[in-house]
Amino acid sequence: MKQHSAQHHLLNWFRANKRDLPWRANRDAYRIWISETMLQQTTTTAVIPFFERFLAKFPQLDLLAAAPEGQVMEAWAGLGYYSRARNLHKAARQLHALGGFPRTYQQLLDLPGFGPYTARAVASLAFGQQVGVVDGNVIRVLSRFTGKNWEWWKPAARNEIQFLADTWAAKLPSHEINQGFMELGRTICTPRSPSCPMCPLRFTCQGLKQGRPESWPLAKPKKQKQIWWWQPEVHMRKGKLGLIRNEKLPFLKGQWLLPGQGRASARAPKKFDYRHSITHYDIFVTVRPKALRLKSHAPTHWVPLEEIQQHVPTSLVLKALRLCAPSARARRVRQQTT
């Protein structure tokens, strides 16, 4: 089976087996863009309820563009990687000013948050531009199919994979070929224990031919996480929480956080209240015991508890609030952060 034949096998398999997902209801660029942004670093199952709630609140581009950033952050709360939400909001305003979505990935790349994957996904899935998309699922499927041990995290290998993905999407409906690759990777060609007998590409898959498809792709060398010890303070005044803009800690840079102290550490502390991971940082948190006492050098930004997720959606802070807020205040925090 040559590549041309494999393309048709993949296309036919996708048409017969594609899952009924909410962002597949149509080829609306706005819905596709929201879903693809949410799906980065997050599973399909986890994204569905967030997607539906987000679209219920912001069903159209103009409504997202007109919304205050705090409302967008609140709607995103729980998905993590909050820079995605901020870029989403910035891009929405630019897209609204442009009068809608550009139809090519080259134009989409100029917008905040539109990297090579998101730009190509929107251009292909919404507008049919014949370009391939490359995410973890596509890398895994193509690596096994070709039997190539690409160092896919390096630019040269990434370019080779992108070129191959583009050739697959060049002559058939690219929105279906690309979704077929991603669907195959999520449901059949999984990282561990792939269901090879059910795969439409099994006849000439080099990984299967060699009897060890799970050996592909190569594992990216893991970057050691930095250990940080953070001691936040919870300051309350008339039902409002005091926050400062984070300009010192390397994680959540520029975002609103609780005041306090943080430092890098060679090893994890033995005693701490809770542990939290953000990308390359392993954070051990000890909430200061006198945190509820208001001090003269109180933070400059005071936020009502019922609006906390509009300003601080990350659970790194919300966990500290749950630990410190007593009685009725604790109930309010739980209601606003669960």
Coordinates of N, CA, C and O in Angstrom, one line a residue, residues 145-280:
F145 N 4.3 4.7 11.4 CA 4.0 4.4 10.0 C 5.2 4.3 9.2 O 5.4 3.4 8.4
T146 N 6.1 5.3 9.3 CA 7.4 5.3 8.5 C 8.5 4.6 9.2 O 9.5 4.2 8.5
G147 N 8.4 4.3 10.5 CA 9.5 3.6 11.2 C 10.7 4.5 11.4 O 11.8 4.0 11.5
K148 N 10.5 5.8 11.4 CA 11.6 6.8 11.6 C 11.7 7.2 13.1 O 10.7 7.7 13.6
N149 N 12.8 7.2 13.6 CA 13.1 7.6 15.0 C 13.5 9.1 14.9 O 14.6 9.5 15.2
W150 N 12.6 9.9 14.6 CA 12.8 11.4 14.6 C 13.1 11.9 16.0 O 12.4 11.5 16.9
E151 N 14.1 12.8 16.1 CA 14.2 13.6 17.3 C 13.2 14.8 17.1 O 13.6 15.9 16.8
W152 N 11.9 14.5 17.2 CA 10.9 15.4 16.8 C 10.8 16.8 17.5 O 10.2 17.7 17.1
W153 N 11.5 16.9 18.6 CA 11.6 18.1 19.3 C 12.6 19.1 18.8 O 12.7 20.2 19.2
K154 N 13.4 18.6 17.8 CA 14.4 19.5 17.1 C 13.9 20.1 15.8 O 13.1 19.4 15.1
P155 N 14.2 21.3 15.5 CA 13.7 21.9 14.3 C 13.8 21.2 13.0 O 12.8 21.1 12.2
A156 N 15.0 20.5 12.7 CA 15.1 19.8 11.5 C 14.2 18.7 11.3 O 13.5 18.5 10.3
A157 N 14.0 17.9 12.4 CA 13.1 16.8 12.3 C 11.7 17.3 12.3 O 10.8 16.7 11.5
R158 N 11.4 18.3 13.0 CA 10.0 18.9 13.0 C 9.6 19.3 11.6 O 8.5 19.1 11.1
N159 N 10.6 19.9 10.9 CA 10.3 20.4 9.5 C 10.1 19.2 8.6 O 9.2 19.3 7.7
E160 N 10.8 18.1 8.8 CA 10.6 16.9 8.0 C 9.2 16.3 8.2 O 8.5 15.9 7.3
I161 N 8.8 16.3 9.5 CA 7.5 15.8 9.8 C 6.4 16.7 9.2 O 5.4 16.2 8.7
Q162 N 6.6 18.0 9.3 CA 5.6 18.9 8.7 C 5.5 18.7 7.2 O 4.4 18.7 6.7
F163 N 6.6 18.5 6.6 CA 6.6 18.3 5.1 C 5.8 17.1 4.8 O 5.0 17.1 3.8
L164 N 6.0 16.0 5.5 CA 5.3 14.8 5.3 C 3.8 14.9 5.5 O 3.0 14.5 4.8
A165 N 3.5 15.6 6.6 CA 2.0 15.9 6.9 C 1.4 16.7 5.8 O 0.2 16.5 5.4
D166 N 2.1 17.7 5.3 CA 1.6 18.5 4.2 C 1.3 17.6 2.9 O 0.4 17.9 2.2
T167 N 2.2 16.7 2.7 CA 2.0 15.8 1.5 C 0.7 15.0 1.6 O 0.0 14.7 0.6
W168 N 0.4 14.5 2.8 CA -0.8 13.7 3.1 C -2.0 14.6 2.9 O -3.1 14.1 2.4
A169 N -1.9 15.9 3.2 CA -3.1 16.8 3.1 C -3.2 17.5 1.8 O -4.1 18.3 1.6
A170 N -2.3 17.2 0.8 CA -2.2 18.0 -0.4 C -3.3 17.8 -1.4 O -3.7 18.8 -2.1
K171 N -3.9 16.6 -1.5 CA -4.8 16.4 -2.6 C -6.2 15.9 -2.2 O -7.1 15.8 -3.0
L172 N -6.3 15.5 -0.9 CA -7.6 15.1 -0.4 C -8.1 16.2 0.6 O -7.4 17.1 0.9
P173 N -9.4 16.1 1.0 CA -9.9 17.1 2.0 C -9.0 17.1 3.2 O -9.0 16.2 4.0
S174 N -8.3 18.2 3.3 CA -7.3 18.3 4.4 C -8.0 18.3 5.8 O -7.4 17.8 6.8
H175 N -9.2 18.9 5.9 CA -9.8 18.9 7.2 C -10.1 17.5 7.7 O -10.1 17.3 8.9
E176 N -10.4 16.6 6.8 CA -10.7 15.2 7.2 C -9.4 14.4 7.4 O -9.3 13.6 8.3
I177 N -8.4 14.6 6.5 CA -7.1 13.9 6.7 C -6.5 14.3 8.0 O -6.0 13.4 8.8
N178 N -6.4 15.6 8.3 CA -5.8 16.0 9.6 C -6.5 15.5 10.8 O -5.9 15.1 11.8
Q179 N -7.9 15.6 10.8 CA -8.6 15.1 11.9 C -8.5 13.6 12.0 O -8.5 13.0 13.1
G180 N -8.3 12.9 10.8 CA -8.1 11.5 10.8 C -6.9 11.1 11.5 O -6.9 10.1 12.3
F181 N -5.8 11.8 11.2 CA -4.5 11.5 11.9 C -4.7 11.7 13.5 O -4.3 10.9 14.3
M182 N -5.3 12.8 13.9 CA -5.4 13.1 15.3 C -6.4 12.1 15.9 O -6.1 11.7 17.1
E183 N -7.5 11.8 15.3 CA -8.4 10.8 15.8 C -7.7 9.4 15.9 O -7.9 8.7 16.9
L184 N -6.9 9.0 15.0 CA -6.2 7.8 15.0 C -5.3 7.7 16.2 O -5.2 6.7 16.9
G185 N -4.6 8.8 16.4 CA -3.6 8.9 17.5 C -4.3 8.8 18.9 O -3.7 8.3 19.8
R186 N -5.5 9.4 18.9 CA -6.2 9.5 20.2 C -6.9 8.2 20.6 O -7.1 7.9 21.8
T187 N -7.3 7.4 19.6 CA -8.2 6.3 19.8 C -7.6 4.9 19.5 O -7.9 3.9 20.1
I188 N -6.7 4.9 18.5 CA -6.1 3.6 18.1 C -4.6 3.5 18.3 O -4.1 2.6 19.0
C189 N -3.9 4.5 17.7 CA -2.5 4.5 17.8 C -2.0 5.2 19.0 O -1.3 6.2 19.0
T190 N -2.4 4.7 20.2 CA -2.2 5.3 21.4 C -0.7 5.2 21.9 O 0.0 4.3 21.4
P191 N -0.3 6.0 22.8 CA 1.1 5.9 23.3 C 1.5 4.5 23.8 O 2.6 4.0 23.5
R192 N 0.7 3.9 24.5 CA 0.9 2.5 25.1 C -0.2 1.6 24.6 O -1.4 2.0 24.5
S193 N 0.1 0.4 24.3 CA -0.8 -0.7 23.9 C -1.7 -0.2 22.7 O -2.9 -0.2 22.8
P194 N -1.1 0.2 21.6 CA -1.9 0.6 20.4 C -2.8 -0.6 19.9 O -2.4 -1.8 20.0
S195 N -4.0 -0.3 19.4 CA -4.9 -1.3 18.9 C -4.6 -1.6 17.4 O -5.4 -1.2 16.5
C196 N -3.5 -2.2 17.1 CA -3.0 -2.3 15.7 C -4.0 -3.1 14.8 O -4.1 -2.7 13.6
P197 N -4.6 -4.1 15.3 CA -5.6 -4.8 14.4 C -6.7 -4.0 13.9 O -7.3 -4.3 12.8
M198 N -7.0 -2.9 14.5 CA -8.1 -2.0 14.1 C -7.6 -0.8 13.3 O -8.4 0.0 12.9
C199 N -6.3 -0.7 13.1 CA -5.8 0.5 12.4 C -5.9 0.4 10.9 O -5.5 -0.6 10.3
P200 N -6.3 1.5 10.2 CA -6.5 1.5 8.8 C -5.1 1.5 8.1 O -5.1 1.2 6.9
L201 N -4.0 1.8 8.8 CA -2.7 1.9 8.2 C -1.8 0.7 8.5 O -0.6 0.7 8.2
R202 N -2.4 -0.4 9.1 CA -1.7 -1.5 9.6 C -0.9 -2.3 8.5 O 0.1 -2.9 8.8
F203 N -1.4 -2.2 7.3 CA -0.8 -3.1 6.3 C 0.6 -2.8 5.9 O 1.4 -3.6 5.6
T204 N 1.0 -1.5 6.0 CA 2.3 -1.1 5.7 C 3.0 -0.3 6.8 O 3.9 0.5 6.5
C205 N 2.4 -0.4 8.0 CA 3.0 0.3 9.1 C 4.3 -0.3 9.5 O 4.4 -1.5 9.8
Q206 N 5.4 0.4 9.4 CA 6.7 -0.1 9.7 C 6.9 -0.5 11.1 O 7.6 -1.5 11.4
G207 N 6.3 0.2 12.0 CA 6.4 -0.1 13.4 C 5.7 -1.5 13.7 O 6.3 -2.3 14.5
L208 N 4.6 -1.7 13.1 CA 3.9 -3.0 13.3 C 4.6 -4.1 12.6 O 4.8 -5.2 13.2
K209 N 5.2 -3.8 11.5 CA 6.0 -4.8 10.7 C 7.1 -5.3 11.5 O 7.5 -6.5 11.5
Q210 N 7.8 -4.4 12.3 CA 8.9 -4.8 13.1 C 8.5 -5.4 14.5 O 9.3 -5.8 15.3
G211 N 7.2 -5.4 14.8 CA 6.7 -6.0 16.0 C 6.7 -5.2 17.2 O 6.5 -5.8 18.3
R212 N 7.1 -3.9 17.2 CA 7.2 -3.1 18.4 C 6.8 -1.7 18.1 O 7.6 -0.8 18.3
P213 N 5.5 -1.4 17.7 CA 5.1 -0.1 17.4 C 5.2 0.9 18.5 O 5.4 2.1 18.3
E214 N 5.1 0.4 19.8 CA 5.1 1.3 20.9 C 6.5 1.8 21.1 O 6.7 2.7 22.0
S215 N 7.5 1.4 20.4 CA 8.9 1.9 20.5 C 9.0 3.3 19.9 O 10.0 4.0 20.1
W216 N 8.0 3.6 19.0 CA 8.0 4.9 18.4 C 6.9 5.8 19.0 O 5.9 5.3 19.4
P217 N 7.1 7.1 19.0 CA 8.3 7.9 18.6 C 9.3 7.9 19.8 O 9.0 7.4 20.9
L218 N 10.5 8.4 19.5 CA 11.5 8.6 20.6 C 10.9 9.5 21.7 O 10.1 10.4 21.4
A219 N 11.3 9.2 22.9 CA 10.9 10.0 24.0 C 11.7 11.3 24.1 O 13.0 11.2 24.0
K220 N 11.1 12.4 24.3 CA 11.8 13.6 24.4 C 12.5 13.6 25.8 O 11.9 13.3 26.8
P221 N 13.8 14.0 25.8 CA 14.5 14.1 27.1 C 13.8 15.0 28.0 O 13.4 16.1 27.6
K222 N 13.6 14.6 29.2 CA 12.8 15.4 30.2 C 13.7 16.5 30.8 O 14.9 16.2 31.1
K223 N 13.1 17.7 30.9 CA 13.8 18.8 31.5 C 13.5 18.7 33.0 O 12.4 18.6 33.4
Q224 N 14.6 18.8 33.8 CA 14.4 18.7 35.2 C 13.6 19.9 35.7 O 13.9 21.1 35.4
K225 N 12.6 19.7 36.6 CA 11.9 20.8 37.1 C 12.6 21.5 38.2 O 13.4 20.9 39.0
Q226 N 12.5 22.8 38.3 CA 13.1 23.6 39.3 C 12.2 23.5 40.6 O 10.9 23.6 40.5
I227 N 12.8 23.3 41.7 CA 12.0 23.3 43.0 C 12.0 24.7 43.6 O 13.0 25.4 43.7
W228 N 10.8 25.1 43.9 CA 10.6 26.4 44.6 C 9.8 26.2 45.8 O 8.9 25.4 45.9
W229 N 10.1 27.0 46.8 CA 9.4 27.0 48.1 C 8.7 28.4 48.2 O 9.4 29.5 48.1
W230 N 7.4 28.4 48.3 CA 6.6 29.6 48.2 C 5.8 29.8 49.5 O 5.2 28.8 50.0
Q231 N 5.9 31.0 50.2 CA 5.2 31.2 51.4 C 4.3 32.4 51.2 O 4.6 33.6 51.4
P232 N 3.0 32.1 50.7 CA 2.1 33.2 50.5 C 1.4 33.7 51.8 O 1.3 33.0 52.8
E233 N 0.8 34.9 51.7 CA 0.0 35.4 52.8 C -1.4 35.8 52.3 O -1.5 36.2 51.1
V234 N -2.4 35.5 53.1 CA -3.7 35.8 52.7 C -4.2 37.0 53.5 O -4.4 36.9 54.8
H235 N -4.4 38.1 52.9 CA -4.8 39.4 53.6 C -6.3 39.7 53.2 O -6.6 39.7 52.0
M236 N -7.1 39.8 54.2 CA -8.5 40.1 53.9 C -8.9 41.5 54.5 O -8.4 41.9 55.5
R237 N -9.8 42.2 53.8 CA -10.3 43.5 54.2 C -11.7 43.6 53.7 O -11.9 43.8 52.5
K238 N -12.6 43.6 54.7 CA -14.1 43.8 54.3 C -14.5 42.8 53.2 O -15.2 43.2 52.2
G239 N -14.1 41.6 53.3 CA -14.6 40.6 52.3 C -13.8 40.6 51.1 O -14.1 39.9 50.1
K240 N -12.7 41.4 51.0 CA -11.9 41.4 49.8 C -10.5 40.9 50.1 O -10.0 41.0 51.2
L241 N -9.9 40.3 49.0 CA -8.6 39.6 49.1 C -7.6 40.5 48.5 O -7.7 41.1 47.4
G242 N -6.4 40.7 49.2 CA -5.3 41.5 48.7 C -4.4 40.7 47.8 O -4.0 39.6 48.2
L243 N -4.1 41.3 46.7 CA -3.2 40.7 45.7 C -2.1 41.6 45.3 O -2.2 42.9 45.4
I244 N -1.0 41.1 44.8 CA 0.1 41.9 44.2 C 0.4 41.3 42.8 O 0.1 40.1 42.5
R245 N 0.9 42.1 41.9 CA 1.3 41.7 40.6 C 2.7 41.0 40.8 O 3.6 41.5 41.3
N246 N 2.7 39.7 40.3 CA 4.0 38.9 40.4 C 5.0 39.4 39.4 O 4.9 39.2 38.2
E247 N 6.1 40.0 39.9 CA 7.2 40.5 39.1 C 8.5 39.8 39.5 O 9.5 40.0 38.8
K248 N 8.5 38.9 40.5 CA 9.7 38.3 41.0 C 9.8 36.8 40.7 O 10.8 36.3 40.3
L249 N 8.7 36.1 41.0 CA 8.7 34.6 40.8 C 8.7 34.3 39.4 O 8.0 34.9 38.6
P250 N 9.4 33.2 38.9 CA 9.5 32.9 37.5 C 8.3 32.2 36.9 O 8.1 32.3 35.7
F251 N 7.4 31.7 37.8 CA 6.2 31.1 37.3 C 5.0 32.1 37.5 O 5.1 33.0 38.3
L252 N 4.1 32.0 36.6 CA 2.9 33.0 36.6 C 3.4 34.4 36.6 O 2.8 35.3 37.3
K253 N 4.4 34.7 35.8 CA 5.0 36.0 35.7 C 4.0 37.0 35.2 O 3.2 36.8 34.3
G254 N 3.9 38.2 35.9 CA 3.0 39.2 35.5 C 1.6 39.1 35.9 O 0.7 39.9 35.6
Q255 N 1.2 37.9 36.6 CA -0.1 37.7 37.0 C -0.4 38.1 38.4 O 0.6 38.3 39.2
W256 N -1.7 38.2 38.8 CA -2.0 38.5 40.2 C -1.8 37.3 41.1 O -2.2 36.2 40.8
L257 N -1.0 37.5 42.2 CA -0.8 36.4 43.1 C -0.9 37.0 44.5 O -1.0 38.2 44.8
L258 N -1.0 36.1 45.5 CA -0.9 36.4 46.9 C 0.5 37.0 47.2 O 1.5 36.5 46.6
P259 N 0.6 38.0 48.1 CA 1.9 38.5 48.5 C 2.6 37.4 49.3 O 2.0 36.5 49.8
G260 N 3.9 37.5 49.4 CA 4.7 36.5 50.2 C 6.1 36.4 49.6 O 6.6 37.3 48.9
Q261 N 6.8 35.4 50.0 CA 8.1 35.2 49.6 C 8.3 33.8 48.9 O 7.6 32.8 49.3
G262 N 9.2 33.8 48.0 CA 9.5 32.5 47.3 C 11.0 32.4 47.0 O 11.7 33.4 46.8
R263 N 11.5 31.2 47.0 CA 12.9 31.0 46.7 C 13.1 29.6 46.1 O 12.4 28.7 46.3
A264 N 14.1 29.6 45.2 CA 14.5 28.3 44.6 C 15.2 27.4 45.7 O 15.8 28.0 46.6
S265 N 15.1 26.1 45.5 CA 15.7 25.2 46.5 C 16.3 24.0 45.8 O 15.9 23.6 44.7
A266 N 17.4 23.5 46.4 CA 18.1 22.4 45.8 C 17.3 21.1 46.0 O 17.4 20.2 45.3
R267 N 16.5 21.1 47.1 CA 15.7 19.9 47.4 C 14.3 20.3 48.0 O 14.2 21.4 48.5
A268 N 13.4 19.4 47.9 CA 12.0 19.7 48.4 C 12.0 19.8 49.9 O 12.7 19.0 50.6
P269 N 11.3 20.8 50.5 CA 11.2 20.9 51.9 C 10.4 19.7 52.5 O 9.6 19.0 51.8
K270 N 10.7 19.3 53.7 CA 10.1 18.2 54.3 C 8.7 18.5 54.8 O 7.8 17.6 54.8
K271 N 8.5 19.7 55.2 CA 7.1 20.2 55.7 C 6.6 21.2 54.7 O 7.3 22.2 54.4
F272 N 5.4 21.1 54.3 CA 4.7 22.0 53.5 C 3.2 21.8 53.5 O 2.8 20.7 53.9
D273 N 2.4 22.8 53.1 CA 1.0 22.6 53.1 C 0.4 21.9 51.9 O -0.5 21.0 52.0
Y274 N 1.0 22.2 50.7 CA 0.6 21.5 49.5 C 1.6 21.7 48.4 O 2.5 22.5 48.5
R275 N 1.5 20.8 47.4 CA 2.5 20.9 46.3 C 1.7 21.2 45.0 O 0.6 20.7 44.8
H276 N 2.4 21.9 44.1 CA 1.7 22.3 42.9 C 2.8 22.4 41.8 O 3.9 22.9 42.0
S277 N 2.4 21.9 40.6 CA 3.3 21.9 39.5 C 2.8 22.8 38.4 O 1.7 22.8 38.0
I278 N 3.7 23.6 37.8 CA 3.4 24.5 36.7 C 4.6 24.3 35.7 O 5.7 24.7 36.0
T279 N 4.3 23.8 34.6 CA 5.3 23.6 33.5 C 6.6 23.0 34.1 O 6.7 21.9 34.5
H280 N 7.7 23.9 34.2 CA 9.0 23.5 34.6 C 9.3 23.7 36.1 O 10.4 23.6 36.5

